[in-house]
């Protein structure tokens, strides 16, 4: 297990990071581009400057499924022979599993099958409702949890699914349904979609590959027998989810400039800019709390926003936090443990039903030993918190950053951070 040891940096203007870095490639877009490219009618060059472990998992799974040539054969109904099976190893990537499961089901022919597996806590992460939806359309699973084999041919039609569990279920279906012969509808059993911006990223990628979908009052309409058309070359834009950590650092006194970001992006985590610039303004407060943040569409921002909240005067409430328990770690507990390890009062972090309250007002935290819980966002949040700690911060299991931002500590050091990573 690797450790990152971060010491306070003293400058004339205080403890801070300073400089210019380029944002890493968007993991959300990269997953979808690699899948769409594999399904396209011709070769597609995907320009991705940063290959994290999660992106690598999707890319390798797609290559394991087929070469681009075999993908085109799949659309002609010649994907697998009756005695052939393909292993799809998703590693620890929930996105890879949830996107490729419907796609694989759409590509199945005859008596063929796919074998899905994963590592870490991926076998424990929920996919039950997605499996149920696919089972209703003739797909069979050998087990209720990973590892399992998938067989049967996905049929078009109506897919009823809850929108408030995981947007990735909907994205996976949107990627798969154009491959089927008949038209399909995704019918949302409630009006609200968790993280709807991620579904819009999926639809944006589909549009770029010539696939049309329609947002309707009941959910989504997808015409069948569509062809993924290669754009020839496509570049992955910068990632707002990871850029958020350095925007938060600026809120805490650093001066970091990020390049390579699309300021008209479909990425919902771009909201970090507005939240930080208007912290405590009337738009984000009420009579009871100094800052109110709804995490429905931006759950991945919670760890770093919780760090910011600790240093802002007053009380911050985070609404709709239940889904945080289902991430790489239980991010309610892992974020709480991280902040308390650094010096937040235990009663300064309280959970009430589906909301969480943080009592802030700290000028500095003391520093301490933080466990990563094998969660990349906990590691990066702790590293940013360390810029406002009086003593050293030690992050155990810091290698978790490889899931989404492999060069995080290189950039951190480039910006003036005093960090040593050791095994």
GROMACS .gro file of C-alpha atoms in nm:
model
  423
    1UNK     CA    1   0.000   0.000   0.000
    2UNK     CA    2   0.143   0.336  -0.106
    3UNK     CA    3   0.147   0.641   0.119
    4UNK     CA    4   0.146   1.009   0.026
    5UNK     CA    5   0.314   1.227   0.287
    6UNK     CA    6   0.218   1.593   0.245
    7UNK     CA    7   0.389   1.867   0.447
    8UNK     CA    8   0.261   2.224   0.484
    9UNK     CA    9   0.401   2.467   0.228
   10UNK     CA   10   0.472   2.817   0.357
   11UNK     CA   11   0.480   3.109   0.112
   12UNK     CA   12   0.447   3.483   0.156
   13UNK     CA   13   0.075   3.450   0.099
   14UNK     CA   14   0.026   3.139   0.314
   15UNK     CA   15  -0.009   2.769   0.235
   16UNK     CA   16  -0.102   2.732  -0.129
   17UNK     CA   17  -0.057   2.563  -0.465
   18UNK     CA   18   0.024   2.781  -0.763
   19UNK     CA   19   0.076   2.736  -1.138
   20UNK     CA   20  -0.081   2.608  -1.460
   21UNK     CA   21  -0.179   2.247  -1.537
   22UNK     CA   22  -0.382   2.079  -1.806
   23UNK     CA   23  -0.700   1.902  -1.700
   24UNK     CA   24  -0.700   1.525  -1.743
   25UNK     CA   25  -0.926   1.372  -2.006
   26UNK     CA   26  -1.289   1.322  -1.907
   27UNK     CA   27  -1.344   0.969  -1.781
   28UNK     CA   28  -1.716   1.002  -1.853
   29UNK     CA   29  -1.663   1.089  -2.218
   30UNK     CA   30  -1.377   0.844  -2.267
   31UNK     CA   31  -1.581   0.541  -2.153
   32UNK     CA   32  -1.856   0.625  -2.398
   33UNK     CA   33  -1.625   0.716  -2.689
   34UNK     CA   34  -1.439   0.384  -2.672
   35UNK     CA   35  -1.764   0.186  -2.668
   36UNK     CA   36  -1.917   0.385  -2.955
   37UNK     CA   37  -1.594   0.359  -3.154
   38UNK     CA   38  -1.596  -0.018  -3.118
   39UNK     CA   39  -1.952  -0.033  -3.251
   40UNK     CA   40  -1.892   0.206  -3.541
   41UNK     CA   41  -1.894   0.117  -3.911
   42UNK     CA   42  -1.529   0.221  -3.957
   43UNK     CA   43  -1.216   0.278  -3.754
   44UNK     CA   44  -1.224   0.571  -3.511
   45UNK     CA   45  -0.920   0.739  -3.359
   46UNK     CA   46  -1.002   0.832  -3.001
   47UNK     CA   47  -0.762   1.097  -2.867
   48UNK     CA   48  -0.740   1.048  -2.491
   49UNK     CA   49  -0.440   1.211  -2.325
   50UNK     CA   50  -0.477   1.038  -1.989
   51UNK     CA   51  -0.559   0.670  -1.957
   52UNK     CA   52  -0.673   0.602  -1.602
   53UNK     CA   53  -0.736   0.251  -1.471
   54UNK     CA   54  -1.111   0.283  -1.524
   55UNK     CA   55  -1.074   0.405  -1.882
   56UNK     CA   56  -0.819   0.131  -1.947
   57UNK     CA   57  -1.071  -0.124  -1.818
   58UNK     CA   58  -1.332  -0.014  -2.073
   59UNK     CA   59  -1.080   0.005  -2.355
   60UNK     CA   60  -0.945  -0.341  -2.279
   61UNK     CA   61  -1.293  -0.489  -2.244
   62UNK     CA   62  -1.395  -0.347  -2.580
   63UNK     CA   63  -1.080  -0.487  -2.738
   64UNK     CA   64  -1.154  -0.819  -2.574
   65UNK     CA   65  -1.507  -0.819  -2.711
   66UNK     CA   66  -1.395  -0.763  -3.065
   67UNK     CA   67  -1.173  -0.576  -3.301
   68UNK     CA   68  -1.350  -0.299  -3.490
   69UNK     CA   69  -1.387  -0.539  -3.780
   70UNK     CA   70  -1.566  -0.796  -3.561
   71UNK     CA   71  -1.790  -0.522  -3.424
   72UNK     CA   72  -1.911  -0.453  -3.777
   73UNK     CA   73  -1.965  -0.826  -3.827
   74UNK     CA   74  -2.171  -0.826  -3.505
   75UNK     CA   75  -2.410  -0.574  -3.651
   76UNK     CA   76  -2.460  -0.813  -3.941
   77UNK     CA   77  -2.553  -1.087  -3.695
   78UNK     CA   78  -2.227  -1.280  -3.713
   79UNK     CA   79  -2.075  -1.188  -3.380
   80UNK     CA   80  -2.004  -1.515  -3.202
   81UNK     CA   81  -2.024  -1.876  -3.299
   82UNK     CA   82  -2.242  -2.098  -3.085
   83UNK     CA   83  -1.949  -2.241  -2.890
   84UNK     CA   84  -1.759  -1.917  -2.833
   85UNK     CA   85  -1.749  -1.707  -2.514
   86UNK     CA   86  -1.574  -1.378  -2.438
   87UNK     CA   87  -1.443  -1.270  -2.096
   88UNK     CA   88  -1.520  -0.909  -2.000
   89UNK     CA   89  -1.302  -0.817  -1.702
   90UNK     CA   90  -1.429  -0.484  -1.568
   91UNK     CA   91  -1.163  -0.459  -1.294
   92UNK     CA   92  -1.307  -0.211  -1.039
   93UNK     CA   93  -1.494   0.006  -1.288
   94UNK     CA   94  -1.868   0.029  -1.224
   95UNK     CA   95  -1.913   0.236  -1.540
   96UNK     CA   96  -1.752  -0.036  -1.753
   97UNK     CA   97  -1.984  -0.302  -1.611
   98UNK     CA   98  -2.305  -0.102  -1.633
   99UNK     CA   99  -2.240   0.023  -1.986
  100UNK     CA  100  -2.116  -0.301  -2.139
  101UNK     CA  101  -2.371  -0.534  -1.985
  102UNK     CA  102  -2.662  -0.411  -2.207
  103UNK     CA  103  -2.428  -0.374  -2.508
  104UNK     CA  104  -2.307  -0.732  -2.474
  105UNK     CA  105  -2.667  -0.853  -2.439
  106UNK     CA  106  -2.756  -0.671  -2.762
  107UNK     CA  107  -2.468  -0.837  -2.946
  108UNK     CA  108  -2.544  -1.193  -2.838
  109UNK     CA  109  -2.643  -1.438  -3.108
  110UNK     CA  110  -2.731  -1.809  -3.119
  111UNK     CA  111  -2.596  -1.995  -2.814
  112UNK     CA  112  -2.311  -1.753  -2.748
  113UNK     CA  113  -2.232  -1.601  -2.409
  114UNK     CA  114  -2.022  -1.343  -2.231
  115UNK     CA  115  -1.848  -1.390  -1.900
  116UNK     CA  116  -1.833  -1.082  -1.677
  117UNK     CA  117  -1.600  -1.046  -1.380
  118UNK     CA  118  -1.447  -0.772  -1.167
  119UNK     CA  119  -1.221  -0.701  -0.872
  120UNK     CA  120  -1.220  -0.492  -0.554
  121UNK     CA  121  -1.568  -0.406  -0.431
  122UNK     CA  122  -1.721  -0.416  -0.781
  123UNK     CA  123  -1.895  -0.752  -0.718
  124UNK     CA  124  -2.074  -0.586  -0.424
  125UNK     CA  125  -2.186  -0.274  -0.608
  126UNK     CA  126  -2.554  -0.278  -0.712
  127UNK     CA  127  -2.664  -0.382  -1.061
  128UNK     CA  128  -2.972  -0.584  -0.962
  129UNK     CA  129  -3.230  -0.361  -1.125
  130UNK     CA  130  -3.036  -0.349  -1.451
  131UNK     CA  131  -3.012  -0.729  -1.450
  132UNK     CA  132  -3.387  -0.751  -1.385
  133UNK     CA  133  -3.467  -0.521  -1.678
  134UNK     CA  134  -3.247  -0.724  -1.912
  135UNK     CA  135  -3.391  -1.053  -1.780
  136UNK     CA  136  -3.740  -0.937  -1.876
  137UNK     CA  137  -3.610  -0.911  -2.233
  138UNK     CA  138  -3.479  -1.268  -2.267
  139UNK     CA  139  -3.129  -1.220  -2.122
  140UNK     CA  140  -3.012  -1.488  -1.879
  141UNK     CA  141  -2.754  -1.464  -1.599
  142UNK     CA  142  -2.574  -1.754  -1.436
  143UNK     CA  143  -2.555  -1.575  -1.099
  144UNK     CA  144  -2.700  -1.275  -0.918
  145UNK     CA  145  -2.357  -1.115  -0.868
  146UNK     CA  146  -2.016  -1.114  -1.033
  147UNK     CA  147  -1.869  -1.327  -1.173
  148UNK     CA  148  -2.147  -1.445  -1.404
  149UNK     CA  149  -2.216  -1.553  -1.761
  150UNK     CA  150  -2.466  -1.373  -1.983
  151UNK     CA  151  -2.660  -1.551  -2.256
  152UNK     CA  152  -2.976  -1.503  -2.459
  153UNK     CA  153  -3.057  -1.230  -2.709
  154UNK     CA  154  -3.178  -0.890  -2.588
  155UNK     CA  155  -3.515  -0.802  -2.742
  156UNK     CA  156  -3.638  -0.453  -2.823
  157UNK     CA  157  -3.951  -0.304  -2.667
  158UNK     CA  158  -4.035  -0.125  -2.344
  159UNK     CA  159  -3.776  -0.109  -2.066
  160UNK     CA  160  -3.922   0.009  -1.735
  161UNK     CA  161  -3.662   0.130  -1.490
  162UNK     CA  162  -3.632   0.363  -1.193
  163UNK     CA  163  -3.452   0.686  -1.273
  164UNK     CA  164  -3.339   0.755  -0.918
  165UNK     CA  165  -3.099   0.460  -0.877
  166UNK     CA  166  -2.822   0.499  -1.135
  167UNK     CA  167  -2.802   0.706  -1.452
  168UNK     CA  168  -2.549   0.449  -1.576
  169UNK     CA  169  -2.829   0.195  -1.620
  170UNK     CA  170  -3.004   0.433  -1.856
  171UNK     CA  171  -2.680   0.516  -2.038
  172UNK     CA  172  -2.605   0.148  -2.088
  173UNK     CA  173  -2.947   0.092  -2.241
  174UNK     CA  174  -2.912   0.397  -2.466
  175UNK     CA  175  -2.582   0.259  -2.598
  176UNK     CA  176  -2.733  -0.085  -2.664
  177UNK     CA  177  -3.086  -0.029  -2.793
  178UNK     CA  178  -2.994   0.124  -3.132
  179UNK     CA  179  -2.835  -0.212  -3.220
  180UNK     CA  180  -3.164  -0.401  -3.189
  181UNK     CA  181  -3.399  -0.462  -3.481
  182UNK     CA  182  -3.709  -0.305  -3.329
  183UNK     CA  183  -3.776   0.033  -3.170
  184UNK     CA  184  -3.755   0.069  -2.791
  185UNK     CA  185  -3.871   0.291  -2.511
  186UNK     CA  186  -3.700   0.352  -2.177
  187UNK     CA  187  -3.987   0.423  -1.939
  188UNK     CA  188  -3.884   0.593  -1.615
  189UNK     CA  189  -4.097   0.484  -1.323
  190UNK     CA  190  -4.041   0.818  -1.153
  191UNK     CA  191  -3.981   1.161  -1.300
  192UNK     CA  192  -3.645   1.239  -1.142
  193UNK     CA  193  -3.321   1.102  -1.287
  194UNK     CA  194  -3.018   1.082  -1.064
  195UNK     CA  195  -2.722   1.253  -1.234
  196UNK     CA  196  -2.918   1.332  -1.552
  197UNK     CA  197  -2.622   1.528  -1.690
  198UNK     CA  198  -2.440   1.195  -1.735
  199UNK     CA  199  -2.727   1.068  -1.951
  200UNK     CA  200  -2.692   1.381  -2.161
  201UNK     CA  201  -2.322   1.303  -2.205
  202UNK     CA  202  -2.427   0.963  -2.341
  203UNK     CA  203  -2.675   1.122  -2.581
  204UNK     CA  204  -2.409   1.371  -2.693
  205UNK     CA  205  -2.169   1.086  -2.773
  206UNK     CA  206  -2.444   0.899  -2.958
  207UNK     CA  207  -2.521   1.208  -3.169
  208UNK     CA  208  -2.155   1.235  -3.266
  209UNK     CA  209  -2.171   0.877  -3.392
  210UNK     CA  210  -2.492   0.935  -3.586
  211UNK     CA  211  -2.729   0.771  -3.335
  212UNK     CA  212  -3.051   0.956  -3.259
  213UNK     CA  213  -3.247   0.931  -2.934
  214UNK     CA  214  -3.549   1.126  -2.819
  215UNK     CA  215  -3.625   1.257  -2.470
  216UNK     CA  216  -3.997   1.211  -2.402
  217UNK     CA  217  -4.242   1.271  -2.119
  218UNK     CA  218  -4.208   0.905  -2.017
  219UNK     CA  219  -3.830   0.875  -2.062
  220UNK     CA  220  -3.650   0.802  -2.390
  221UNK     CA  221  -3.739   0.671  -2.735
  222UNK     CA  222  -3.473   0.485  -2.936
  223UNK     CA  223  -3.523   0.375  -3.296
  224UNK     CA  224  -3.385   0.031  -3.375
  225UNK     CA  225  -3.147  -0.085  -3.651
  226UNK     CA  226  -2.936   0.229  -3.635
  227UNK     CA  227  -2.572   0.231  -3.742
  228UNK     CA  228  -2.292   0.382  -3.539
  229UNK     CA  229  -2.111   0.600  -3.794
  230UNK     CA  230  -1.746   0.675  -3.725
  231UNK     CA  231  -1.649   1.045  -3.708
  232UNK     CA  232  -1.296   0.935  -3.804
  233UNK     CA  233  -1.120   1.117  -3.520
  234UNK     CA  234  -1.256   1.237  -3.189
  235UNK     CA  235  -1.088   1.399  -2.888
  236UNK     CA  236  -1.186   1.355  -2.525
  237UNK     CA  237  -1.243   1.688  -2.351
  238UNK     CA  238  -1.106   1.778  -2.008
  239UNK     CA  239  -1.259   1.632  -1.694
  240UNK     CA  240  -1.456   1.866  -1.468
  241UNK     CA  241  -1.491   1.606  -1.191
  242UNK     CA  242  -1.115   1.601  -1.135
  243UNK     CA  243  -1.064   1.969  -1.214
  244UNK     CA  244  -1.300   2.037  -0.922
  245UNK     CA  245  -1.026   1.950  -0.673
  246UNK     CA  246  -0.803   2.233  -0.791
  247UNK     CA  247  -1.093   2.478  -0.819
  248UNK     CA  248  -1.162   2.394  -0.454
  249UNK     CA  249  -0.793   2.448  -0.374
  250UNK     CA  250  -0.830   2.800  -0.515
  251UNK     CA  251  -1.125   2.859  -0.285
  252UNK     CA  252  -0.895   2.763   0.003
  253UNK     CA  253  -0.618   3.003  -0.096
  254UNK     CA  254  -0.431   2.846  -0.388
  255UNK     CA  255  -0.386   2.993  -0.734
  256UNK     CA  256  -0.415   2.716  -0.995
  257UNK     CA  257  -0.505   2.772  -1.360
  258UNK     CA  258  -0.652   2.477  -1.549
  259UNK     CA  259  -0.645   2.446  -1.926
  260UNK     CA  260  -0.814   2.199  -2.161
  261UNK     CA  261  -1.165   2.235  -2.015
  262UNK     CA  262  -1.482   2.288  -2.217
  263UNK     CA  263  -1.679   2.565  -2.048
  264UNK     CA  264  -1.988   2.469  -2.250
  265UNK     CA  265  -1.962   2.105  -2.149
  266UNK     CA  266  -2.245   1.862  -2.079
  267UNK     CA  267  -2.056   1.750  -1.769
  268UNK     CA  268  -2.268   1.827  -1.464
  269UNK     CA  269  -1.964   1.864  -1.238
  270UNK     CA  270  -1.888   2.193  -1.414
  271UNK     CA  271  -2.129   2.326  -1.150
  272UNK     CA  272  -1.830   2.337  -0.913
  273UNK     CA  273  -1.744   2.682  -1.050
  274UNK     CA  274  -2.084   2.832  -0.971
  275UNK     CA  275  -2.100   2.669  -0.628
  276UNK     CA  276  -1.761   2.799  -0.521
  277UNK     CA  277  -1.806   3.147  -0.668
  278UNK     CA  278  -2.146   3.190  -0.501
  279UNK     CA  279  -2.084   3.006  -0.174
  280UNK     CA  280  -2.321   3.141   0.090
  281UNK     CA  281  -2.504   3.372  -0.152
  282UNK     CA  282  -2.888   3.386  -0.136
  283UNK     CA  283  -2.922   3.140  -0.425
  284UNK     CA  284  -2.762   2.866  -0.213
  285UNK     CA  285  -2.885   2.937   0.138
  286UNK     CA  286  -3.202   2.940   0.345
  287UNK     CA  287  -3.314   3.057   0.688
  288UNK     CA  288  -3.157   2.756   0.859
  289UNK     CA  289  -2.834   2.690   0.670
  290UNK     CA  290  -2.557   2.911   0.533
  291UNK     CA  291  -2.506   2.690   0.227
  292UNK     CA  292  -2.742   2.433   0.075
  293UNK     CA  293  -2.608   2.190  -0.189
  294UNK     CA  294  -2.826   1.935  -0.370
  295UNK     CA  295  -2.613   1.637  -0.476
  296UNK     CA  296  -2.875   1.477  -0.703
  297UNK     CA  297  -2.680   1.556  -1.021
  298UNK     CA  298  -2.330   1.601  -0.873
  299UNK     CA  299  -2.264   1.316  -0.627
  300UNK     CA  300  -1.896   1.288  -0.720
  301UNK     CA  301  -1.831   1.642  -0.597
  302UNK     CA  302  -1.925   1.558  -0.239
  303UNK     CA  303  -1.583   1.472  -0.090
  304UNK     CA  304  -1.416   1.791  -0.209
  305UNK     CA  305  -1.719   2.010  -0.133
  306UNK     CA  306  -1.720   1.864   0.218
  307UNK     CA  307  -1.358   1.977   0.254
  308UNK     CA  308  -1.450   2.328   0.139
  309UNK     CA  309  -1.743   2.332   0.383
  310UNK     CA  310  -1.511   2.261   0.676
  311UNK     CA  311  -1.322   2.585   0.609
  312UNK     CA  312  -1.622   2.809   0.534
  313UNK     CA  313  -1.796   2.997   0.814
  314UNK     CA  314  -2.138   2.868   0.915
  315UNK     CA  315  -2.327   2.548   0.843
  316UNK     CA  316  -2.350   2.361   0.512
  317UNK     CA  317  -2.620   2.104   0.436
  318UNK     CA  318  -2.586   1.846   0.159
  319UNK     CA  319  -2.919   1.711   0.033
  320UNK     CA  320  -2.988   1.374  -0.135
  321UNK     CA  321  -2.681   1.192  -0.003
  322UNK     CA  322  -2.812   0.833   0.008
  323UNK     CA  323  -2.646   0.726  -0.317
  324UNK     CA  324  -2.306   0.821  -0.179
  325UNK     CA  325  -2.309   0.490   0.007
  326UNK     CA  326  -2.291   0.304  -0.326
  327UNK     CA  327  -1.976   0.460  -0.473
  328UNK     CA  328  -1.618   0.323  -0.469
  329UNK     CA  329  -1.652   0.353  -0.093
  330UNK     CA  330  -1.939   0.452   0.132
  331UNK     CA  331  -1.853   0.817   0.073
  332UNK     CA  332  -2.054   0.938   0.369
  333UNK     CA  333  -1.843   0.731   0.607
  334UNK     CA  334  -1.512   0.767   0.419
  335UNK     CA  335  -1.546   1.147   0.390
  336UNK     CA  336  -1.641   1.170   0.757
  337UNK     CA  337  -1.340   0.958   0.857
  338UNK     CA  338  -1.111   1.171   0.639
  339UNK     CA  339  -1.224   1.502   0.790
  340UNK     CA  340  -1.221   1.377   1.148
  341UNK     CA  341  -0.872   1.234   1.097
  342UNK     CA  342  -0.758   1.581   0.992
  343UNK     CA  343  -0.915   1.752   1.293
  344UNK     CA  344  -1.285   1.820   1.229
  345UNK     CA  345  -1.495   1.782   1.544
  346UNK     CA  346  -1.687   1.455   1.548
  347UNK     CA  347  -2.014   1.639   1.605
  348UNK     CA  348  -1.934   1.870   1.315
  349UNK     CA  349  -2.043   1.605   1.065
  350UNK     CA  350  -2.399   1.483   1.117
  351UNK     CA  351  -2.628   1.266   0.902
  352UNK     CA  352  -3.005   1.325   0.912
  353UNK     CA  353  -3.206   1.088   0.691
  354UNK     CA  354  -3.110   1.188   0.335
  355UNK     CA  355  -2.918   1.502   0.429
  356UNK     CA  356  -2.581   1.568   0.585
  357UNK     CA  357  -2.472   1.873   0.783
  358UNK     CA  358  -2.116   2.002   0.828
  359UNK     CA  359  -2.033   2.270   1.083
  360UNK     CA  360  -1.748   2.472   0.933
  361UNK     CA  361  -1.549   2.777   1.031
  362UNK     CA  362  -1.202   2.625   1.061
  363UNK     CA  363  -0.911   2.844   0.957
  364UNK     CA  364  -0.682   2.540   0.959
  365UNK     CA  365  -0.710   2.172   1.043
  366UNK     CA  366  -0.428   1.997   1.227
  367UNK     CA  367  -0.339   1.725   0.973
  368UNK     CA  368  -0.319   1.355   1.045
  369UNK     CA  369  -0.334   1.005   0.898
  370UNK     CA  370  -0.611   0.947   0.642
  371UNK     CA  371  -0.726   0.612   0.506
  372UNK     CA  372  -0.822   0.619   0.139
  373UNK     CA  373  -1.081   0.337   0.153
  374UNK     CA  374  -0.943   0.262  -0.197
  375UNK     CA  375  -1.139   0.564  -0.321
  376UNK     CA  376  -0.964   0.804  -0.558
  377UNK     CA  377  -1.184   1.099  -0.464
  378UNK     CA  378  -1.109   1.059  -0.093
  379UNK     CA  379  -0.735   1.067  -0.170
  380UNK     CA  380  -0.759   1.385  -0.379
  381UNK     CA  381  -0.993   1.557  -0.133
  382UNK     CA  382  -0.752   1.485   0.153
  383UNK     CA  383  -0.460   1.621  -0.050
  384UNK     CA  384  -0.645   1.948  -0.109
  385UNK     CA  385  -0.744   1.966   0.259
  386UNK     CA  386  -0.374   1.930   0.340
  387UNK     CA  387  -0.312   2.274   0.188
  388UNK     CA  388  -0.492   2.415   0.493
  389UNK     CA  389  -0.347   2.185   0.759
  390UNK     CA  390  -0.089   2.302   1.013
  391UNK     CA  391   0.085   1.967   1.032
  392UNK     CA  392   0.169   1.685   0.790
  393UNK     CA  393  -0.102   1.478   0.625
  394UNK     CA  394  -0.040   1.112   0.549
  395UNK     CA  395  -0.276   0.943   0.300
  396UNK     CA  396  -0.267   0.563   0.315
  397UNK     CA  397  -0.363   0.383  -0.006
  398UNK     CA  398  -0.295   0.687  -0.223
  399UNK     CA  399  -0.252   0.466  -0.533
  400UNK     CA  400  -0.632   0.480  -0.566
  401UNK     CA  401  -0.587   0.797  -0.774
  402UNK     CA  402  -0.489   0.573  -1.066
  403UNK     CA  403  -0.860   0.498  -1.115
  404UNK     CA  404  -0.923   0.843  -1.260
  405UNK     CA  405  -0.618   1.074  -1.231
  406UNK     CA  406  -0.287   0.879  -1.242
  407UNK     CA  407  -0.068   1.192  -1.249
  408UNK     CA  408  -0.248   1.372  -0.967
  409UNK     CA  409   0.051   1.381  -0.733
  410UNK     CA  410   0.284   1.477  -1.017
  411UNK     CA  411   0.062   1.779  -1.087
  412UNK     CA  412   0.030   1.849  -0.714
  413UNK     CA  413   0.409   1.861  -0.682
  414UNK     CA  414   0.443   2.068  -1.000
  415UNK     CA  415   0.215   2.326  -0.837
  416UNK     CA  416   0.443   2.353  -0.537
  417UNK     CA  417   0.298   2.091  -0.306
  418UNK     CA  418   0.546   1.921  -0.074
  419UNK     CA  419   0.447   1.558  -0.131
  420UNK     CA  420   0.640   1.234  -0.122
  421UNK     CA  421   0.476   0.911  -0.238
  422UNK     CA  422   0.631   0.595  -0.097
  423UNK     CA  423   0.548   0.224  -0.101
   0.00000   0.00000   0.00000
